[in-house]
Amino acid sequence: MKDRRKEMAQQLLSRYYREGENFIMNIVTGDESWVACYDPQLKEQSKEYRHRTSPRHKKIRTEQACKKVMLTVFWDCEGVVHREFLPKGCMINSERYINTLRTLKIRLQRVRSHHPVFLLQHDNARPHTRARTIEVLSSLGFTVLPHPPYSPDLAPSDYYLFRHLKKHIKGIRYASDDKLRTAVSSWLRLQPVDFFETGIRKLISRWIRCIALNGDYVEV
């Protein structure tokens, strides 16, 4: 596994050295993550002092209903290109991911028409690597960058975007799924362009660090 991580990092870094800024600016990265309606800042916040004679606390229905939502987001150096939330009762399979990719391509053609190519960076989750998904990716004109399995340290959404998002909402209780979705969408919309560019550019230093560590995990 370490050898494969190092090899892929070398491939990507070599391509960056050959192509320069165009390579970084054409990367579109995306991933999915659960976002919780309430993630306590400290363990103590998830506890409640109650005397043994105290009445049992009753939660309102919206609190019971709101637990977490699945966010899918694609972004590049210029900002968010597409984001969506998984409807309740659904799951991300190959067909759903293909529909997302088709929507993404339409969005890219609208808001990134100045880009000659789109280099897709996503992980090796099963919906991303099924034969049908790979076929559609090719038909849509995406070039998929190599990504080693089990490597969130080399995936910008994992080491950067989701980390900052979850830090922002940590300790806040959202009473409903809709309020959480609104808060997440607002946060994504309000981030400046340099926030996203910084996240993508961190790939370069992480590739270098991965190679120096002979493929070992890159710490924050």
XYZ file of C-alpha atoms in Angstrom:
220
model
C 0.000 0.000 0.000
C 2.786 2.462 0.891
C 4.565 1.765 -2.383
C 1.378 2.454 -4.307
C 0.764 5.713 -2.435
C 4.318 6.853 -3.116
C 4.100 5.896 -6.800
C 0.847 7.785 -7.334
C 2.150 10.832 -5.457
C 5.230 10.804 -7.717
C 3.037 10.592 -10.827
C 0.913 13.539 -9.757
C 3.847 15.662 -8.622
C 5.709 14.991 -11.872
C 2.666 16.052 -13.844
C 2.449 19.266 -11.817
C 6.120 20.013 -12.538
C 5.511 19.429 -16.260
C 2.238 21.318 -16.633
C 2.540 23.917 -13.893
C -0.400 26.079 -12.892
C -2.730 24.697 -15.551
C -2.642 21.320 -13.846
C -3.698 22.685 -10.447
C -6.313 25.082 -11.847
C -8.020 22.303 -13.840
C -8.482 19.971 -10.860
C -12.079 19.457 -9.740
C -12.319 17.497 -6.519
C -15.383 15.979 -4.890
C -16.511 13.702 -2.107
C -19.389 12.796 0.195
C -19.599 13.153 3.965
C -22.172 12.890 6.726
C -22.797 16.181 8.543
C -24.355 15.905 12.003
C -27.200 18.085 13.264
C -25.359 18.298 16.564
C -21.708 17.560 17.198
C -20.763 18.619 20.750
C -17.556 20.587 21.178
C -16.669 18.719 24.352
C -17.735 15.427 25.827
C -19.231 17.343 28.740
C -21.638 19.086 26.369
C -23.192 15.762 25.431
C -23.889 14.984 29.088
C -26.689 16.395 31.191
C -26.674 16.538 34.976
C -29.861 15.026 36.318
C -30.869 14.180 39.855
C -32.366 10.730 40.161
C -35.733 12.327 40.959
C -35.588 14.735 38.021
C -38.232 14.256 35.312
C -37.026 12.672 32.102
C -36.125 15.251 29.462
C -38.480 15.270 26.485
C -37.112 16.072 23.048
C -39.232 17.737 20.423
C -39.937 15.783 17.244
C -37.657 17.892 15.047
C -34.701 17.084 17.305
C -35.503 13.384 17.064
C -35.829 13.569 13.294
C -32.655 15.559 12.712
C -29.544 13.392 13.135
C -27.353 13.871 10.082
C -27.443 14.626 6.377
C -25.230 13.384 3.560
C -23.480 16.183 1.687
C -21.886 15.765 -1.739
C -19.768 18.673 -2.938
C -17.487 19.293 -5.920
C -15.104 22.243 -5.928
C -11.957 23.654 -7.481
C -9.580 26.578 -7.000
C -12.352 29.036 -7.807
C -14.989 27.725 -5.417
C -17.886 25.292 -5.182
C -19.106 24.045 -8.544
C -21.903 21.747 -7.357
C -23.338 20.594 -4.052
C -26.290 18.405 -3.180
C -27.823 16.631 -0.209
C -28.907 13.010 -0.319
C -32.684 12.650 0.216
C -33.723 10.581 3.202
C -34.131 6.904 2.433
C -31.736 7.047 -0.529
C -28.224 5.722 -0.869
C -25.286 6.672 -3.037
C -24.865 3.917 -5.603
C -23.334 3.934 -9.050
C -26.498 5.149 -10.817
C -27.024 8.020 -8.399
C -23.369 9.031 -8.640
C -23.607 8.973 -12.424
C -26.565 11.372 -12.262
C -24.498 13.631 -10.009
C -21.601 13.543 -12.486
C -23.900 14.521 -15.346
C -25.189 17.464 -13.319
C -21.615 18.380 -12.455
C -20.591 18.419 -16.114
C -23.468 20.771 -16.971
C -22.467 23.066 -14.104
C -18.820 23.056 -15.193
C -19.753 23.958 -18.751
C -21.768 26.893 -17.391
C -19.467 28.300 -14.712
C -16.034 27.054 -15.829
C -16.293 27.382 -19.604
C -12.820 28.975 -19.622
C -11.256 25.654 -18.558
C -10.036 23.489 -21.463
C -10.135 20.213 -19.503
C -11.539 18.924 -16.226
C -9.285 16.742 -14.086
C -11.488 14.891 -11.613
C -10.005 13.987 -8.249
C -12.206 11.613 -6.245
C -11.567 8.607 -4.043
C -12.013 4.906 -4.686
C -15.442 4.432 -3.130
C -17.340 1.674 -4.913
C -19.880 3.949 -6.692
C -16.902 5.903 -8.087
C -15.125 2.883 -9.546
C -17.892 0.687 -10.936
C -17.508 -0.175 -14.619
C -20.620 1.808 -15.564
C -19.351 4.892 -13.687
C -15.976 4.690 -15.436
C -17.723 4.399 -18.806
C -19.846 7.495 -18.151
C -16.867 9.465 -16.853
C -15.113 8.810 -20.148
C -18.176 9.785 -22.199
C -18.469 13.054 -20.237
C -14.867 13.926 -20.995
C -13.490 13.750 -17.465
C -9.872 12.784 -16.908
C -9.711 10.978 -13.565
C -6.559 11.514 -11.540
C -5.064 8.458 -9.802
C -5.855 8.208 -6.106
C -4.542 5.493 -3.777
C -7.116 3.571 -1.680
C -7.725 4.621 1.918
C -5.932 7.942 1.511
C -8.046 10.784 2.950
C -4.776 12.620 3.649
C -4.429 13.083 -0.129
C -8.072 14.051 -0.757
C -8.750 17.818 -0.436
C -12.352 17.410 0.724
C -11.245 15.160 3.591
C -8.120 16.954 4.803
C -9.468 20.468 4.175
C -13.054 21.299 3.173
C -15.045 18.929 5.404
C -12.661 19.533 8.290
C -13.234 23.297 8.193
C -16.977 22.921 7.668
C -17.431 20.580 10.620
C -15.281 22.795 12.823
C -17.560 25.725 11.963
C -20.807 23.954 12.921
C -19.368 22.064 15.885
C -21.287 22.745 19.086
C -24.318 24.183 17.267
C -27.610 22.328 17.503
C -29.790 22.383 14.394
C -33.441 21.607 15.028
C -34.174 20.202 11.581
C -32.527 18.808 8.476
C -33.559 21.896 6.524
C -31.843 24.232 8.983
C -28.666 22.192 8.815
C -28.739 22.157 5.006
C -29.245 25.933 4.987
C -26.332 26.466 7.377
C -24.013 24.230 5.338
C -25.005 25.862 2.041
C -24.509 29.330 3.522
C -21.055 28.453 4.831
C -19.969 27.062 1.458
C -21.286 30.141 -0.325
C -19.526 32.602 2.007
C -16.017 31.172 1.716
C -13.656 33.412 -0.306
C -11.966 32.131 -3.444
C -8.558 31.931 -1.784
C -9.990 29.485 0.776
C -10.645 26.950 -1.991
C -7.413 27.628 -3.841
C -5.439 27.047 -0.645
C -7.115 23.677 -0.171
C -6.261 22.483 -3.668
C -2.689 23.774 -3.524
C -2.050 21.821 -0.339
C -2.020 18.758 -2.582
C 1.454 19.726 -3.788
C 3.027 19.781 -0.330
C 1.178 16.596 0.609
C 2.465 14.750 -2.472
C 5.995 15.886 -1.594
C 5.552 14.814 2.027
C 4.082 11.442 1.036
C 7.077 10.729 -1.195
C 9.520 11.789 1.528
C 7.753 9.433 3.966
C 8.003 6.561 1.451
C 4.222 6.423 1.124
C 3.406 6.725 4.818
C 0.348 8.687 5.995
C 0.728 12.470 5.864
C -0.212 14.080 9.168
C -1.940 17.446 9.358
